[in-house]
């Protein structure tokens, strides 16, 4: 069975769903239900557990969980979604994707947009139900029509990728725009890329930069990388600042964007817009070579590693490897 990260958009696009949904993937896309009453213990449990800030045991929250189950069994849709999320994440309630999907469906069929979105994600990722892009698109659409930005984003992904529906770039752009206006960071990034590339949609450099900047300032690595490319092109056209491009590449590299790490490595070795630094160059190139997908960029990173190593002392290489390991450990890699 295909997974969400392996679905291909098509040979012409050369992008996969993992790129579209971002580094975090589907696994972290299930929502936190801020619309549930914040003063209720059950809501506090969900908000703490689902974002990883609370690692309490079932015994600590037994009474609240009992109350939540009671309300879900009585047919209240938001408690059904919250209980589904707890089963999905497997904290204080047993991890059970089938039970989570069942609860999401109960809420979704009552018209609850968060339940519709969660059920769409279940079908999209094949967790608790058989993977079915058509069903995923159906539930995302129902939720999106009620204004949920995350559902609008996923409809954009599916329109872009041609999953569960015909590939439709203008429609993808429309859904990304709706989600981006609500502050969905990945939608902002992809909307900027669409304005930049103009794939079956009009190009608009000003709009591209505006949306990429909004996403980049919130930490989206691809937006940071693309702004580096845009700023580099501006510099070559004598209308930009080379320091701006380097700043965005550095931020993307620090965050883990492999191609940005490759660019930083080459720039450090060449002394391009910075002092020449073989240790930093080799650090970035090691990371890029180990993290790039097996494609031309990875081959380039390996070649650049070899070229840089030939110019270094053993002590410099040892220091670069230490820095690379420290970077990995700091990010739990």
Coordinates of C-alpha atoms in Angstrom, one line a residue:
X1 CA 0.0 0.0 0.0
X2 CA 1.3 3.5 -0.8
X3 CA 1.9 5.9 2.0
X4 CA 1.2 9.6 2.0
X5 CA 4.9 10.3 1.6
X6 CA 5.3 8.0 -1.4
X7 CA 2.5 9.2 -3.5
X8 CA 3.8 10.8 -6.7
X9 CA 2.4 13.9 -8.3
X10 CA 3.5 12.8 -11.7
X11 CA 6.7 12.7 -13.7
X12 CA 6.2 16.3 -15.0
X13 CA 6.0 17.8 -11.5
X14 CA 8.9 15.8 -10.0
X15 CA 7.5 16.6 -6.5
X16 CA 6.0 14.2 -4.0
X17 CA 3.4 14.7 -1.3
X18 CA 6.1 14.8 1.4
X19 CA 7.4 18.0 -0.1
X20 CA 3.9 19.4 -0.3
X21 CA 2.9 18.8 3.2
X22 CA 6.3 19.7 4.6
X23 CA 9.0 18.2 6.8
X24 CA 6.7 17.3 9.6
X25 CA 4.4 15.2 7.4
X26 CA 0.9 13.8 8.0
X27 CA 1.8 12.4 11.4
X28 CA 1.7 15.9 13.1
X29 CA -1.2 17.3 11.1
X30 CA -4.0 16.2 13.4
X31 CA -5.3 19.4 14.9
X32 CA -5.5 20.8 18.4
X33 CA -9.1 21.7 19.2
X34 CA -8.8 25.2 20.5
X35 CA -12.5 25.7 19.8
X36 CA -13.3 23.3 22.7
X37 CA -14.0 25.0 26.0
X38 CA -10.6 25.8 27.5
X39 CA -11.7 25.5 31.1
X40 CA -12.7 21.9 30.7
X41 CA -10.3 19.3 32.0
X42 CA -10.8 17.1 29.0
X43 CA -9.7 19.9 26.6
X44 CA -6.6 20.6 28.7
X45 CA -5.7 16.9 28.5
X46 CA -6.0 16.9 24.7
X47 CA -4.2 20.2 24.2
X48 CA -1.3 19.1 26.4
X49 CA -0.9 15.5 25.2
X50 CA -1.4 16.1 21.5
X51 CA 1.3 18.8 21.3
X52 CA 3.7 16.8 23.4
X53 CA 3.9 19.2 26.4
X54 CA 2.2 16.8 28.8
X55 CA 3.2 13.2 29.2
X56 CA 0.8 12.2 32.0
X57 CA -0.5 8.7 32.5
X58 CA -4.0 7.4 32.3
X59 CA -4.2 7.3 36.1
X60 CA -3.5 11.0 36.4
X61 CA -6.5 11.9 34.3
X62 CA -8.8 9.0 34.9
X63 CA -11.8 11.1 36.0
X64 CA -11.5 13.6 33.2
X65 CA -11.1 10.7 30.6
X66 CA -14.2 9.0 32.1
X67 CA -16.2 12.2 31.7
X68 CA -14.9 12.7 28.1
X69 CA -15.9 9.1 27.1
X70 CA -19.3 9.7 28.6
X71 CA -19.9 12.8 26.5
X72 CA -18.6 11.1 23.4
X73 CA -20.9 8.2 24.0
X74 CA -23.8 10.6 24.3
X75 CA -23.1 11.8 20.8
X76 CA -21.3 15.1 21.4
X77 CA -19.1 15.7 18.3
X78 CA -16.2 17.6 19.8
X79 CA -15.6 15.1 22.6
X80 CA -15.7 12.4 20.0
X81 CA -13.0 14.2 18.0
X82 CA -10.9 14.8 21.2
X83 CA -11.2 11.2 22.3
X84 CA -10.3 10.1 18.7
X85 CA -7.2 12.2 18.9
X86 CA -6.2 10.7 22.2
X87 CA -6.5 7.2 20.7
X88 CA -4.6 8.4 17.7
X89 CA -1.7 9.7 19.8
X90 CA -1.9 6.8 22.2
X91 CA -1.6 8.8 25.4
X92 CA -3.9 8.2 28.4
X93 CA -6.2 6.3 26.0
X94 CA -4.8 3.1 24.3
X95 CA -3.3 3.8 20.8
X96 CA -5.9 2.6 18.4
X97 CA -6.2 4.1 14.9
X98 CA -9.4 2.2 14.1
X99 CA -11.1 3.5 17.2
X100 CA -9.8 7.0 16.4
X101 CA -11.2 6.8 12.9
X102 CA -14.5 5.5 14.2
X103 CA -14.8 8.4 16.5
X104 CA -13.8 10.9 13.8
X105 CA -16.5 9.5 11.6
X106 CA -19.2 9.9 14.3
X107 CA -18.3 13.6 14.6
X108 CA -17.8 14.1 10.9
X109 CA -21.3 12.7 10.0
X110 CA -22.7 15.2 12.4
X111 CA -21.1 18.0 10.4
X112 CA -18.2 18.8 12.8
X113 CA -15.5 20.3 10.6
X114 CA -12.6 19.1 12.9
X115 CA -14.0 15.6 12.7
X116 CA -14.4 15.8 8.9
X117 CA -10.8 17.0 8.7
X118 CA -9.4 14.2 11.0
X119 CA -11.4 11.6 9.0
X120 CA -10.0 13.0 5.8
X121 CA -6.4 12.7 7.2
X122 CA -7.2 9.1 8.3
X123 CA -8.2 8.2 4.7
X124 CA -5.2 10.2 3.3
X125 CA -2.7 8.4 5.5
X126 CA -4.4 5.0 5.7
X127 CA -4.5 5.1 9.5
X128 CA -7.5 3.2 10.9
X129 CA -9.1 2.9 7.5
X130 CA -8.0 1.8 4.1
X131 CA -6.1 4.5 2.3
X132 CA -8.6 6.2 -0.1
X133 CA -7.8 9.5 -1.7
X134 CA -11.3 10.0 -3.0
X135 CA -12.8 9.7 0.4
X136 CA -10.1 11.9 1.9
X137 CA -10.9 14.6 -0.7
X138 CA -14.6 14.3 0.1
X139 CA -14.1 14.9 3.8
X140 CA -11.5 17.6 3.3
X141 CA -14.0 19.4 1.1
X142 CA -16.8 19.2 3.6
X143 CA -14.6 20.6 6.3
X144 CA -13.1 23.3 3.9
X145 CA -16.5 24.5 3.0
X146 CA -17.0 25.3 6.7
X147 CA -13.8 27.4 6.6
X148 CA -11.3 25.1 8.3
X149 CA -7.9 26.3 7.0
X150 CA -6.1 22.9 7.4
X151 CA -8.7 21.2 5.3
X152 CA -8.4 23.9 2.7
X153 CA -4.7 23.3 2.6
X154 CA -5.1 19.6 2.1
X155 CA -7.5 20.2 -0.7
X156 CA -4.8 22.3 -2.3
X157 CA -2.3 19.5 -1.9
X158 CA -4.7 17.0 -3.5
X159 CA -5.6 19.4 -6.3
X160 CA -1.9 20.0 -6.9
X161 CA -1.0 16.4 -6.8
X162 CA -4.0 15.0 -8.6
X163 CA -4.9 12.7 -5.7
X164 CA -8.5 11.7 -5.4
X165 CA -9.4 14.3 -8.1
X166 CA -8.0 15.6 -11.4
X167 CA -4.8 17.7 -11.1
X168 CA -5.9 21.3 -11.2
X169 CA -3.3 24.0 -10.5
X170 CA -5.7 27.0 -10.4
X171 CA -7.9 25.2 -7.9
X172 CA -4.8 24.2 -5.8
X173 CA -3.8 27.9 -5.8
X174 CA -7.3 28.9 -4.7
X175 CA -7.3 26.5 -1.8
X176 CA -3.8 27.4 -0.7
X177 CA -4.8 31.1 -0.8
X178 CA -7.8 30.4 1.4
X179 CA -5.7 28.5 3.9
X180 CA -2.8 31.0 3.7
X181 CA -5.1 33.9 4.6
X182 CA -5.9 32.0 7.8
X183 CA -2.2 31.8 8.6
X184 CA -1.5 28.2 7.5
X185 CA 2.3 28.4 7.1
X186 CA 2.8 25.6 4.6
X187 CA 0.0 27.0 2.5
X188 CA 1.7 30.3 2.5
X189 CA 4.9 28.7 1.4
X190 CA 3.3 26.7 -1.4
X191 CA 1.3 29.7 -2.6
X192 CA 4.5 31.7 -2.8
X193 CA 6.2 28.9 -4.8
X194 CA 3.2 28.7 -7.2
X195 CA 3.4 32.5 -7.8
X196 CA 7.1 32.1 -8.3
X197 CA 7.1 29.2 -10.7
X198 CA 3.8 29.9 -12.6
X199 CA 3.0 26.2 -13.2
X200 CA -0.3 26.5 -15.0
X201 CA -0.9 29.7 -13.1
X202 CA 0.3 33.3 -13.7
X203 CA 3.6 34.3 -12.2
X204 CA 3.7 37.2 -9.8
X205 CA 7.1 38.0 -8.3
X206 CA 5.8 40.4 -5.7
X207 CA 3.1 38.0 -4.4
X208 CA 5.6 35.2 -4.4
X209 CA 8.0 37.1 -2.2
X210 CA 5.2 38.3 0.1
X211 CA 3.9 34.8 0.8
X212 CA 7.3 33.3 1.0
X213 CA 8.4 35.9 3.5
X214 CA 5.3 35.3 5.7
X215 CA 6.1 31.5 5.8
X216 CA 9.8 31.9 6.1
X217 CA 9.5 34.2 9.1
X218 CA 7.5 31.5 10.8
X219 CA 10.2 28.9 10.1
X220 CA 9.1 27.1 6.9
X221 CA 12.4 25.8 5.6
X222 CA 11.4 25.6 1.9
X223 CA 10.2 29.2 2.0
X224 CA 13.5 30.2 3.5
X225 CA 15.4 28.3 0.8
X226 CA 13.3 29.8 -2.0
X227 CA 13.8 33.3 -0.7
X228 CA 17.5 32.6 -0.8
X229 CA 17.2 31.6 -4.5
X230 CA 15.0 34.7 -5.2
X231 CA 17.5 37.0 -3.5
X232 CA 20.4 35.4 -5.4
X233 CA 18.6 36.0 -8.7
X234 CA 18.0 39.6 -7.6
X235 CA 21.7 40.0 -6.8
X236 CA 22.7 38.7 -10.2
X237 CA 20.4 41.2 -11.7
X238 CA 22.1 44.0 -9.7
X239 CA 18.8 44.7 -7.8
X240 CA 19.4 42.8 -4.6
X241 CA 21.7 42.3 -1.6
X242 CA 23.9 39.2 -1.6
X243 CA 23.8 39.2 2.2
X244 CA 20.1 38.7 2.2
X245 CA 20.4 35.5 0.1
X246 CA 23.1 34.2 2.4
X247 CA 21.0 34.9 5.4
X248 CA 18.0 32.9 4.1
X249 CA 20.2 30.0 3.0
X250 CA 21.9 30.0 6.4
X251 CA 18.5 29.9 8.2
X252 CA 17.2 27.1 6.0
X253 CA 20.5 25.1 6.5
X254 CA 20.4 25.6 10.3
X255 CA 16.9 24.3 10.2
X256 CA 17.9 21.2 8.2
X257 CA 17.2 22.0 4.6
X258 CA 19.7 19.7 2.8
X259 CA 20.0 21.7 -0.4
X260 CA 20.6 24.9 1.6
X261 CA 23.3 23.0 3.5
X262 CA 24.9 22.1 0.2
X263 CA 24.9 25.7 -0.9
X264 CA 26.3 26.9 2.4
X265 CA 29.1 24.3 2.1
X266 CA 30.1 25.4 -1.4
X267 CA 29.8 29.1 -0.3
X268 CA 32.0 28.6 2.8
X269 CA 34.7 26.7 0.8
X270 CA 34.7 29.4 -2.0
X271 CA 34.6 32.3 0.4
X272 CA 31.5 33.5 -1.5
X273 CA 30.0 36.5 0.4
X274 CA 31.8 35.4 3.5
X275 CA 35.3 34.5 4.8
X276 CA 36.6 31.2 3.4
X277 CA 36.1 28.5 6.1
X278 CA 37.0 24.9 5.2
X279 CA 35.8 23.5 8.5
X280 CA 32.3 25.1 8.2
X281 CA 32.3 24.1 4.5
X282 CA 33.0 20.4 5.3
X283 CA 30.5 20.4 8.1
X284 CA 27.7 21.6 5.8
X285 CA 28.7 19.3 3.0
X286 CA 28.8 16.2 5.3
X287 CA 25.3 17.0 6.5
X288 CA 24.0 17.6 2.9
X289 CA 25.5 14.4 1.6
X290 CA 23.9 12.4 4.4
X291 CA 20.5 14.1 4.2
X292 CA 19.9 14.8 0.5
X293 CA 17.6 12.4 -1.4
X294 CA 19.6 10.0 -3.7
X295 CA 19.6 12.3 -6.7
X296 CA 21.9 14.7 -8.5
X297 CA 22.1 17.0 -5.4
X298 CA 23.4 14.2 -3.3
X299 CA 26.0 13.2 -5.9
X300 CA 27.1 16.9 -6.0
X301 CA 27.3 17.0 -2.2
X302 CA 29.5 13.8 -2.1
X303 CA 31.8 15.2 -4.8
X304 CA 32.1 18.6 -3.0
X305 CA 32.9 16.7 0.2
X306 CA 35.8 14.9 -1.5
X307 CA 37.0 18.2 -3.1
X308 CA 37.0 20.0 0.2
X309 CA 38.6 17.2 2.1
X310 CA 41.5 17.3 -0.2
X311 CA 42.3 20.8 0.9
X312 CA 42.0 20.1 4.7
X313 CA 44.3 18.9 7.5
X314 CA 43.3 15.9 9.6
X315 CA 42.6 18.3 12.5
X316 CA 40.3 20.4 10.4
X317 CA 38.4 17.4 9.2
X318 CA 38.0 16.1 12.8
X319 CA 36.6 19.4 13.9
X320 CA 34.2 19.6 11.0
X321 CA 32.9 16.1 11.8
X322 CA 32.5 17.1 15.5
X323 CA 30.5 20.1 14.5
X324 CA 28.3 18.0 12.2
X325 CA 27.7 15.5 14.9
X326 CA 26.8 18.2 17.3
X327 CA 24.3 19.7 14.8
X328 CA 22.7 16.2 14.5
X329 CA 22.5 15.6 18.2
X330 CA 21.0 19.0 18.9
X331 CA 18.1 18.1 16.6
X332 CA 17.7 14.6 17.8
X333 CA 18.9 13.1 14.5

